[in-house]
């Protein structure tokens, strides 16, 4: 049976980066992936330009049952380290917004970078190799792919979460965790659009494609200020994707469609200068015309002139526009979600090495772990940082193994 120092399951962001680092530390590394190509999610990411990190990465941008877990890895391999690597490869990039760094040209450049780093580390990458089974035997872990077996004493699970099965997502990582008696926290789709109940969806149908800057608040008080997008299925856009990670079924979200406007002051001022102006035309100065028309057809915008608007109607209007309570029907689920919340319980892992406490030589990195970032490059940064921490540990472990082999 072929034997490797390290076997990594998953040629995604975390798996490739870990493989490259471990390979460059002179370990004999094998990466296995079920797909035809490495880094399939990277290629699709950031609209094809890969939002590879965020300049403002900090632990508060991550959801996890243990908020402290991600700190060590993020501090040891930071966004600046990855930016430095991107610069060394001469990949042109730009900040889009809120510290989000994207390639100017193509996400393929990040994949090429990772593959080149793997080549430098003499990593073996086997694609179209779906891992079906893992066993721990005396000689180490035996990994089975479509009938073939390989073995190692260091197994890294970087098989990602459940989002986007079309891009190779599978529950293998959770299955391996379960097999070795590790706790798994419930998973759910995150960074995902909301679907709406039929009556509201029908009412908002004409707005499909309209985007507006908004402030969206979850029940727990978490707030995001970015665009929302009306779609033919419900609501999307960065503010909605962000809040979806904090949303539980049955909860309302509150949307302020005019977060930067003193609406009462604006209506009073307009009333003074144009008392006969209709409400519709007044609001069209602040909001997209289609949205104003929709509000009117829903009866949320009385067909009145400003001077006819009484204080109670004004109050209702302000509530509608600045404190719109929406009850999502659900989310679009893993089919379109960017990430998976939950996963391998961080209490099972060392935050320094990503190794499990229960099973020596078994590591989990990247999205399969219960660490989920906000939208904006944070998830790739977690992939790089957790992979780097793991690779350092693998290199250190191998030194010990080599040393003990020599000694015996
Ligand atoms: C459309 C989309 C856009 C995104 N854009 C961004 C972005 O711009 N910025 C950002 O930070 N994050 C983004 N994300 C999130 C980011 O892609 C993930 O957080 C990140 O890829 C996780 O890396 P990973 O290596 O842990 O897992 P993955 O990248 O999912 O890699 C896991 C790998 O394991 C393989 N695998 C699974 N099961 C098996 C098996 N049984 N046998 C062998 N191989 C297996 C899969 O084929 C896959 O290649 C995006 C996600 C999606 C879906």
Short mmCIF file of C-alpha atoms and ligand atoms in Angstrom, two decimals:
data_model
loop_
_atom_site.label_atom_id
_atom_site.label_comp_id
_atom_site.label_asym_id
_atom_site.label_seq_id
_atom_site.Cartn_x
_atom_site.Cartn_y
_atom_site.Cartn_z
CA UNK A 1 0.00 0.00 0.00
CA UNK A 2 1.29 3.46 -0.91
CA UNK A 3 2.24 5.48 2.15
CA UNK A 4 2.45 9.26 2.52
CA UNK A 5 3.58 11.48 5.38
CA UNK A 6 0.31 13.39 5.05
CA UNK A 7 -2.94 12.75 3.22
CA UNK A 8 -5.30 15.67 2.75
CA UNK A 9 -8.92 15.11 1.75
CA UNK A 10 -10.10 18.03 -0.37
CA UNK A 11 -8.31 20.14 -2.97
CA UNK A 12 -10.19 23.30 -2.04
CA UNK A 13 -8.75 26.46 -0.53
CA UNK A 14 -7.79 24.94 2.82
CA UNK A 15 -6.56 21.60 1.47
CA UNK A 16 -4.35 23.06 -1.26
CA UNK A 17 -2.84 25.70 0.99
CA UNK A 18 -2.11 23.19 3.73
CA UNK A 19 -0.62 20.76 1.20
CA UNK A 20 1.68 23.44 -0.22
CA UNK A 21 2.96 24.47 3.20
CA UNK A 22 3.45 20.91 4.38
CA UNK A 23 5.10 19.93 1.10
CA UNK A 24 7.48 22.85 1.34
CA UNK A 25 8.37 21.62 4.82
CA UNK A 26 9.62 18.48 2.98
CA UNK A 27 6.70 16.25 3.83
CA UNK A 28 5.50 13.75 1.27
CA UNK A 29 1.92 14.98 0.77
CA UNK A 30 -1.02 13.48 -1.12
CA UNK A 31 -4.18 15.49 -1.82
CA UNK A 32 -7.32 13.63 -2.85
CA UNK A 33 -10.36 15.28 -4.40
CA UNK A 34 -13.49 13.92 -6.01
CA UNK A 35 -13.63 16.70 -8.62
CA UNK A 36 -12.16 16.93 -12.10
CA UNK A 37 -10.41 20.16 -11.13
CA UNK A 38 -8.81 21.53 -7.99
CA UNK A 39 -10.29 24.60 -6.30
CA UNK A 40 -13.73 24.53 -7.91
CA UNK A 41 -15.26 26.88 -5.34
CA UNK A 42 -12.37 29.29 -5.65
CA UNK A 43 -13.04 29.55 -9.37
CA UNK A 44 -16.69 30.46 -8.78
CA UNK A 45 -15.94 32.78 -5.89
CA UNK A 46 -16.34 36.52 -5.84
CA UNK A 47 -18.22 36.48 -9.14
CA UNK A 48 -15.20 34.79 -10.79
CA UNK A 49 -12.66 37.20 -9.29
CA UNK A 50 -12.21 35.56 -5.85
CA UNK A 51 -12.57 37.79 -2.83
CA UNK A 52 -9.47 36.14 -1.39
CA UNK A 53 -9.26 37.96 1.94
CA UNK A 54 -10.46 40.98 3.87
CA UNK A 55 -8.16 43.73 5.10
CA UNK A 56 -10.23 44.07 8.27
CA UNK A 57 -10.16 40.38 9.21
CA UNK A 58 -10.60 39.94 12.92
CA UNK A 59 -12.14 37.21 15.08
CA UNK A 60 -15.39 39.16 15.56
CA UNK A 61 -16.21 38.55 11.89
CA UNK A 62 -16.62 34.81 12.57
CA UNK A 63 -19.52 32.78 13.96
CA UNK A 64 -18.64 29.77 16.10
CA UNK A 65 -19.91 28.17 19.28
CA UNK A 66 -16.48 29.09 20.69
CA UNK A 67 -15.68 32.65 19.61
CA UNK A 68 -12.11 32.34 20.85
CA UNK A 69 -11.18 29.31 18.75
CA UNK A 70 -10.30 31.12 15.52
CA UNK A 71 -8.09 33.73 17.23
CA UNK A 72 -4.83 31.83 17.32
CA UNK A 73 -4.81 30.70 13.68
CA UNK A 74 -5.97 34.10 12.39
CA UNK A 75 -3.23 35.83 14.39
CA UNK A 76 -0.49 33.50 13.22
CA UNK A 77 -1.29 33.60 9.50
CA UNK A 78 -2.99 36.93 8.84
CA UNK A 79 -4.65 38.60 5.87
CA UNK A 80 -1.37 40.52 5.37
CA UNK A 81 0.53 37.25 4.97
CA UNK A 82 -1.82 36.11 2.22
CA UNK A 83 -1.79 39.55 0.57
CA UNK A 84 2.00 39.34 0.60
CA UNK A 85 1.82 35.97 -1.18
CA UNK A 86 -0.59 37.35 -3.79
CA UNK A 87 1.78 40.27 -4.37
CA UNK A 88 4.77 37.93 -4.72
CA UNK A 89 2.90 36.22 -7.55
CA UNK A 90 2.26 39.61 -9.16
CA UNK A 91 -1.51 39.06 -9.15
CA UNK A 92 -3.23 42.42 -9.62
CA UNK A 93 -6.03 43.01 -7.11
CA UNK A 94 -8.22 45.77 -5.76
CA UNK A 95 -10.36 46.62 -2.77
CA UNK A 96 -13.99 46.52 -3.85
CA UNK A 97 -15.62 47.73 -0.66
CA UNK A 98 -15.31 47.27 3.12
CA UNK A 99 -11.78 45.85 2.91
CA UNK A 100 -12.77 43.09 0.45
CA UNK A 101 -9.85 42.23 -1.84
CA UNK A 102 -10.60 40.75 -5.28
CA UNK A 103 -8.37 39.72 -8.19
CA UNK A 104 -8.61 42.24 -11.01
CA UNK A 105 -8.72 39.52 -13.63
CA UNK A 106 -9.67 36.02 -12.58
CA UNK A 107 -10.02 33.68 -9.62
CA UNK A 108 -8.01 31.19 -11.67
CA UNK A 109 -4.94 33.21 -10.66
CA UNK A 110 -5.46 32.19 -7.03
CA UNK A 111 -5.84 28.55 -8.06
CA UNK A 112 -2.67 28.82 -10.16
CA UNK A 113 -0.87 30.34 -7.17
CA UNK A 114 -1.94 27.45 -4.94
CA UNK A 115 -1.04 24.83 -7.53
CA UNK A 116 2.37 26.43 -8.08
CA UNK A 117 2.97 26.43 -4.32
CA UNK A 118 1.98 22.75 -4.27
CA UNK A 119 4.35 22.04 -7.15
CA UNK A 120 7.19 23.73 -5.23
CA UNK A 121 6.34 21.46 -2.31
CA UNK A 122 6.26 18.39 -4.63
CA UNK A 123 2.70 17.65 -3.56
CA UNK A 124 0.86 14.83 -5.32
CA UNK A 125 -2.69 15.84 -6.24
CA UNK A 126 -5.09 13.12 -7.33
CA UNK A 127 -8.34 14.37 -8.80
CA UNK A 128 -11.44 12.28 -9.59
CA UNK A 129 -10.59 10.41 -6.39
CA UNK A 130 -13.61 10.37 -4.16
CA UNK A 131 -12.78 9.26 -0.65
CA UNK A 132 -15.36 6.72 0.43
CA UNK A 133 -13.88 5.35 3.60
CA UNK A 134 -11.28 6.04 6.28
CA UNK A 135 -10.03 3.56 8.84
CA UNK A 136 -7.53 3.79 11.66
CA UNK A 137 -5.26 0.78 11.77
CA UNK A 138 -2.03 0.03 13.49
CA UNK A 139 0.05 1.50 10.67
CA UNK A 140 -2.02 4.69 10.67
CA UNK A 141 -5.02 5.89 8.66
CA UNK A 142 -6.05 3.90 5.63
CA UNK A 143 -7.94 6.00 3.12
CA UNK A 144 -10.02 4.33 0.43
CA UNK A 145 -10.84 5.95 -2.90
CA UNK A 146 -12.85 3.92 -5.36
CA UNK A 147 -11.27 0.63 -4.37
CA UNK A 148 -7.69 1.92 -4.02
CA UNK A 149 -6.08 2.35 -0.62
CA UNK A 150 -3.38 4.69 0.63
CA UNK A 151 -2.09 5.16 4.15
CA UNK A 152 -0.63 7.85 6.38
CA UNK A 153 -0.08 8.70 10.01
CA UNK A 154 -1.34 12.29 9.48
CA UNK A 155 -4.79 12.71 7.95
CA UNK A 156 -6.13 16.19 7.26
CA UNK A 157 -9.84 16.55 6.54
CA UNK A 158 -10.38 19.64 4.36
CA UNK A 159 -13.51 18.43 2.61
CA UNK A 160 -15.54 21.61 3.22
CA UNK A 161 -19.18 22.05 4.14
CA UNK A 162 -22.47 21.19 2.50
CA UNK A 163 -23.03 24.31 0.44
CA UNK A 164 -23.24 23.97 -3.33
CA UNK A 165 -23.31 20.21 -3.88
CA UNK A 166 -22.84 21.01 -7.57
CA UNK A 167 -19.28 22.10 -6.74
CA UNK A 168 -18.37 18.88 -4.95
CA UNK A 169 -19.69 19.55 -1.45
CA UNK A 170 -20.22 16.36 0.52
CA UNK A 171 -20.86 15.33 4.13
CA UNK A 172 -17.69 13.21 4.20
CA UNK A 173 -15.92 15.43 6.74
CA UNK A 174 -18.80 15.16 9.20
CA UNK A 175 -19.00 11.42 8.62
CA UNK A 176 -15.31 11.00 9.46
CA UNK A 177 -15.75 13.16 12.58
CA UNK A 178 -18.71 11.04 13.64
CA UNK A 179 -16.83 7.82 12.97
CA UNK A 180 -14.10 8.90 15.39
CA UNK A 181 -16.60 9.95 18.05
CA UNK A 182 -16.22 13.72 17.61
CA UNK A 183 -19.10 16.06 18.34
CA UNK A 184 -20.66 17.86 15.38
CA UNK A 185 -22.69 21.01 15.83
CA UNK A 186 -25.88 21.22 13.77
CA UNK A 187 -25.23 22.53 10.28
CA UNK A 188 -27.31 24.95 8.24
CA UNK A 189 -26.99 27.02 5.09
CA UNK A 190 -25.56 30.51 5.60
CA UNK A 191 -24.71 33.52 3.46
CA UNK A 192 -27.83 32.57 1.57
CA UNK A 193 -30.82 34.44 0.08
CA UNK A 194 -34.20 34.46 1.84
CA UNK A 195 -37.32 33.07 0.26
CA UNK A 196 -40.63 34.80 1.06
CA UNK A 197 -44.15 33.55 1.72
CA UNK A 198 -46.26 33.51 -1.42
CA UNK A 199 -48.51 36.53 -0.72
CA UNK A 200 -45.58 38.85 0.02
CA UNK A 201 -43.54 37.39 -2.83
CA UNK A 202 -46.38 38.08 -5.24
CA UNK A 203 -46.72 41.61 -3.93
CA UNK A 204 -43.02 42.26 -4.46
CA UNK A 205 -42.79 40.46 -7.80
CA UNK A 206 -42.42 43.69 -9.82
CA UNK A 207 -39.31 44.60 -7.84
CA UNK A 208 -37.17 41.68 -9.04
CA UNK A 209 -33.73 43.11 -9.84
CA UNK A 210 -34.10 46.30 -7.76
CA UNK A 211 -31.24 46.94 -5.31
CA UNK A 212 -31.26 49.49 -2.50
CA UNK A 213 -28.77 50.35 0.21
CA UNK A 214 -30.28 49.33 3.54
CA UNK A 215 -29.63 48.52 7.15
CA UNK A 216 -30.86 45.04 8.09
CA UNK A 217 -31.24 43.94 11.72
CA UNK A 218 -31.67 40.39 13.02
CA UNK A 219 -33.68 39.47 16.12
CA UNK A 220 -30.47 39.18 18.16
CA UNK A 221 -29.61 42.79 17.31
CA UNK A 222 -26.91 42.00 14.72
CA UNK A 223 -26.88 44.74 12.09
CA UNK A 224 -25.50 44.92 8.55
CA UNK A 225 -25.46 47.96 6.30
CA UNK A 226 -25.12 47.05 2.63
CA UNK A 227 -27.38 46.59 -0.40
CA UNK A 228 -30.45 44.41 -0.44
CA UNK A 229 -31.68 42.95 -3.70
CA UNK A 230 -35.26 41.97 -4.53
CA UNK A 231 -35.30 38.70 -6.50
CA UNK A 232 -37.99 36.55 -8.09
CA UNK A 233 -37.67 34.16 -5.11
CA UNK A 234 -37.37 36.68 -2.31
CA UNK A 235 -34.57 38.82 -0.95
CA UNK A 236 -30.84 38.69 -1.57
CA UNK A 237 -27.90 41.11 -1.78
CA UNK A 238 -24.97 41.39 0.62
CA UNK A 239 -26.96 42.71 3.60
CA UNK A 240 -29.43 39.81 3.36
CA UNK A 241 -26.70 37.18 2.88
CA UNK A 242 -24.91 38.51 5.95
CA UNK A 243 -28.00 38.57 8.15
CA UNK A 244 -29.00 35.05 7.02
CA UNK A 245 -26.14 33.70 9.17
CA UNK A 246 -27.81 35.20 12.24
CA UNK A 247 -31.39 34.30 11.33
CA UNK A 248 -33.43 31.43 12.74
CA UNK A 249 -36.63 30.10 11.11
CA UNK A 250 -39.71 31.92 12.34
CA UNK A 251 -37.85 35.14 13.14
CA UNK A 252 -38.48 38.54 11.59
CA UNK A 253 -35.75 40.74 10.20
CA UNK A 254 -36.09 44.49 10.25
CA UNK A 255 -35.11 46.48 7.17
CA UNK A 256 -34.43 50.21 7.05
CA UNK A 257 -34.74 51.22 3.40
CA UNK A 258 -33.62 54.79 4.09
CA UNK A 259 -30.87 54.41 6.67
CA UNK A 260 -29.24 57.76 5.99
CA UNK A 261 -32.35 59.89 5.86
CA UNK A 262 -34.13 61.82 8.57
CA UNK A 263 -37.41 60.90 6.89
CA UNK A 264 -39.63 62.96 9.13
CA UNK A 265 -37.45 66.04 8.60
CA UNK A 266 -37.37 65.40 4.86
CA UNK A 267 -41.18 65.08 4.62
CA UNK A 268 -41.68 68.25 6.68
CA UNK A 269 -39.23 70.21 4.54
CA UNK A 270 -40.79 68.99 1.29
CA UNK A 271 -44.24 69.81 2.60
CA UNK A 272 -43.15 73.37 3.30
CA UNK A 273 -41.67 73.93 -0.15
CA UNK A 274 -44.10 71.79 -2.24
CA UNK A 275 -47.31 71.28 -0.22
CA UNK A 276 -49.25 69.98 -3.25
CA UNK A 277 -46.61 67.46 -4.28
CA UNK A 278 -47.84 63.87 -4.18
CA UNK A 279 -46.24 61.42 -1.76
CA UNK A 280 -45.21 59.16 -4.64
CA UNK A 281 -43.19 61.88 -6.37
CA UNK A 282 -41.71 62.97 -3.05
CA UNK A 283 -40.43 59.50 -2.20
CA UNK A 284 -39.19 58.93 -5.73
CA UNK A 285 -36.52 61.51 -4.82
CA UNK A 286 -35.14 58.99 -2.30
CA UNK A 287 -36.01 55.51 -3.56
CA UNK A 288 -36.06 53.66 -6.90
CA UNK A 289 -39.24 54.46 -8.84
CA UNK A 290 -40.25 50.78 -9.08
CA UNK A 291 -40.10 50.44 -5.32
CA UNK A 292 -42.23 53.52 -4.78
CA UNK A 293 -44.79 52.27 -7.31
CA UNK A 294 -44.87 48.88 -5.62
CA UNK A 295 -45.43 50.47 -2.21
CA UNK A 296 -48.31 52.43 -3.68
CA UNK A 297 -49.93 49.39 -5.25
CA UNK A 298 -49.63 47.60 -1.89
CA UNK A 299 -51.53 50.43 -0.22
CA UNK A 300 -48.49 51.36 1.87
CA UNK A 301 -48.28 54.73 0.21
CA UNK A 302 -51.54 56.67 0.31
CA UNK A 303 -52.38 58.65 -2.84
CA UNK A 304 -52.14 61.93 -0.99
CA UNK A 305 -50.36 65.22 -1.37
CA UNK A 306 -47.91 66.21 1.35
CA UNK A 307 -50.29 68.72 2.87
CA UNK A 308 -52.98 66.01 3.15
CA UNK A 309 -50.74 63.62 5.05
CA UNK A 310 -51.82 63.52 8.70
CA UNK A 311 -49.39 62.75 11.57
CA UNK A 312 -50.61 59.14 12.00
CA UNK A 313 -50.20 58.43 8.27
CA UNK A 314 -46.75 60.02 8.36
CA UNK A 315 -45.77 57.82 11.29
CA UNK A 316 -47.00 54.67 9.49
CA UNK A 317 -45.07 55.63 6.39
CA UNK A 318 -41.86 56.14 8.36
CA UNK A 319 -42.34 52.75 10.03
CA UNK A 320 -42.93 51.07 6.67
CA UNK A 321 -39.80 52.52 5.13
CA UNK A 322 -37.42 52.53 8.05
CA UNK A 323 -38.60 49.63 10.14
CA UNK A 324 -40.03 47.17 7.63
CA UNK A 325 -40.55 43.84 9.39
CA UNK A 326 -40.13 40.92 7.03
CA UNK A 327 -40.83 37.31 7.95
CA UNK A 328 -38.79 35.12 5.60
CA UNK A 329 -40.33 31.82 4.59
CA UNK A 330 -36.91 30.19 4.68
CA UNK A 331 -33.66 30.31 2.76
CA UNK A 332 -32.66 29.00 -0.63
CA UNK A 333 -30.68 26.33 1.26
CA UNK A 334 -27.40 24.65 0.45
CA UNK A 335 -28.07 24.85 -3.29
CA UNK A 336 -27.06 28.53 -3.35
CA UNK A 337 -25.55 29.11 0.11
CA UNK A 338 -21.95 30.29 0.11
CA UNK A 339 -21.11 28.55 3.36
CA UNK A 340 -22.27 26.08 6.00
CA UNK A 341 -22.72 27.13 9.60
CA UNK A 342 -21.85 24.64 12.33
CA UNK A 343 -19.73 21.55 11.75
CA UNK A 344 -16.96 19.87 13.70
CA UNK A 345 -17.13 21.19 17.26
CA UNK A 346 -14.05 23.31 17.95
CA UNK A 347 -13.91 21.83 21.46
CA UNK A 348 -12.69 18.66 19.75
CA UNK A 349 -9.71 20.46 18.18
CA UNK A 350 -6.56 22.22 19.25
CA UNK A 351 -6.80 25.86 18.14
CA UNK A 352 -3.03 25.87 17.58
CA UNK A 353 -2.73 22.76 15.42
CA UNK A 354 -6.28 21.82 14.31
CA UNK A 355 -5.53 18.27 15.51
CA UNK A 356 -8.31 16.41 17.29
CA UNK A 357 -7.80 15.82 20.99
CA UNK A 358 -9.24 12.31 20.77
CA UNK A 359 -7.40 10.92 17.74
CA UNK A 360 -3.73 11.65 17.30
CA UNK A 361 -2.80 12.54 13.74
CA UNK A 362 -6.34 13.49 12.67
CA UNK A 363 -6.82 17.16 11.69
CA UNK A 364 -9.79 19.24 10.47
CA UNK A 365 -9.35 22.56 8.66
CA UNK A 366 -11.42 25.07 6.67
CA UNK A 367 -15.17 25.13 6.37
CA UNK A 368 -15.81 21.65 7.82
CA UNK A 369 -14.94 23.16 11.22
CA UNK A 370 -17.53 25.18 13.17
CA UNK A 371 -16.02 28.53 12.17
CA UNK A 372 -17.96 30.59 9.63
CA UNK A 373 -16.99 34.03 8.43
CA UNK A 374 -19.00 36.97 7.22
CA UNK A 375 -19.33 37.65 3.53
CA UNK A 376 -16.31 39.51 2.17
CA UNK A 377 -13.22 37.30 2.02
CA UNK A 378 -13.36 36.14 5.62
CA UNK A 379 -14.07 32.52 4.75
CA UNK A 380 -11.05 32.17 2.51
CA UNK A 381 -8.93 33.82 5.20
CA UNK A 382 -10.12 31.15 7.64
CA UNK A 383 -9.18 28.49 5.07
CA UNK A 384 -5.64 29.97 4.70
CA UNK A 385 -5.13 30.53 8.44
CA UNK A 386 -6.42 27.15 9.63
CA UNK A 387 -4.46 25.41 6.86
CA UNK A 388 -1.28 27.22 7.82
CA UNK A 389 -1.65 26.36 11.52
CA UNK A 390 -2.20 22.72 10.60
CA UNK A 391 0.78 22.61 8.23
CA UNK A 392 3.09 24.00 10.93
CA UNK A 393 1.91 21.26 13.26
CA UNK A 394 2.36 18.58 10.59
CA UNK A 395 5.93 19.71 9.98
CA UNK A 396 6.68 19.70 13.70
CA UNK A 397 5.08 16.26 14.14
CA UNK A 398 7.07 14.80 11.28
CA UNK A 399 10.31 16.03 12.86
CA UNK A 400 9.39 14.10 15.99
CA UNK A 401 8.48 10.97 13.99
CA UNK A 402 11.75 11.18 12.01
CA UNK A 403 13.72 11.74 15.20
CA UNK A 404 12.12 8.78 16.96
CA UNK A 405 12.67 6.58 13.86
CA UNK A 406 16.36 7.51 13.86
CA UNK A 407 16.65 6.90 17.58
CA UNK A 408 15.12 3.40 17.41
C1 LIG B 1 -20.32 30.46 -5.05
C2 LIG B 1 -19.43 30.72 -3.88
C3 LIG B 1 -18.70 31.89 -3.81
C4 LIG B 1 -17.87 32.14 -2.72
N1 LIG B 1 -17.13 33.29 -2.70
C5 LIG B 1 -16.29 33.51 -1.67
C6 LIG B 1 -15.43 34.66 -1.68
O1 LIG B 1 -15.38 35.41 -2.66
N2 LIG B 1 -14.66 34.87 -0.58
C7 LIG B 1 -14.65 34.01 0.50
O2 LIG B 1 -13.92 34.24 1.45
N3 LIG B 1 -15.41 32.90 0.50
C8 LIG B 1 -16.22 32.64 -0.55
N4 LIG B 1 -16.99 31.50 -0.55
C9 LIG B 1 -16.81 30.54 0.55
C10 LIG B 1 -15.53 29.72 0.29
O3 LIG B 1 -15.54 29.25 -1.04
C11 LIG B 1 -15.42 28.55 1.25
O4 LIG B 1 -15.54 29.01 2.58
C12 LIG B 1 -14.08 27.86 1.06
O5 LIG B 1 -13.98 27.39 -0.26
C13 LIG B 1 -13.90 26.71 2.04
O6 LIG B 1 -12.70 26.07 1.73
P1 LIG B 1 -12.48 24.54 2.10
O7 LIG B 1 -11.17 24.20 1.49
O8 LIG B 1 -12.70 24.33 3.53
O9 LIG B 1 -13.64 23.75 1.34
P2 LIG B 1 -13.95 23.65 -0.21
O10 LIG B 1 -13.40 24.77 -0.96
O11 LIG B 1 -15.42 23.39 -0.28
O12 LIG B 1 -13.16 22.34 -0.67
C14 LIG B 1 -13.54 21.06 -0.26
C15 LIG B 1 -13.07 20.08 -1.30
O13 LIG B 1 -13.29 18.76 -0.81
C16 LIG B 1 -13.70 17.96 -1.88
N5 LIG B 1 -14.44 16.80 -1.35
C17 LIG B 1 -15.62 16.79 -0.68
N6 LIG B 1 -15.97 15.53 -0.41
C18 LIG B 1 -14.99 14.74 -0.90
C19 LIG B 1 -14.80 13.32 -0.94
N7 LIG B 1 -15.69 12.45 -0.41
N8 LIG B 1 -13.69 12.83 -1.53
C20 LIG B 1 -12.76 13.67 -2.08
N9 LIG B 1 -12.91 15.01 -2.08
C21 LIG B 1 -14.02 15.54 -1.50
C22 LIG B 1 -14.56 18.86 -2.74
O14 LIG B 1 -14.59 18.41 -4.07
C23 LIG B 1 -13.82 20.20 -2.60
O15 LIG B 1 -12.91 20.40 -3.67
C24 LIG B 1 -17.81 31.21 -1.64
C25 LIG B 1 -18.54 30.04 -1.71
C26 LIG B 1 -19.34 29.78 -2.81
C27 LIG B 1 -20.10 28.48 -2.86
#
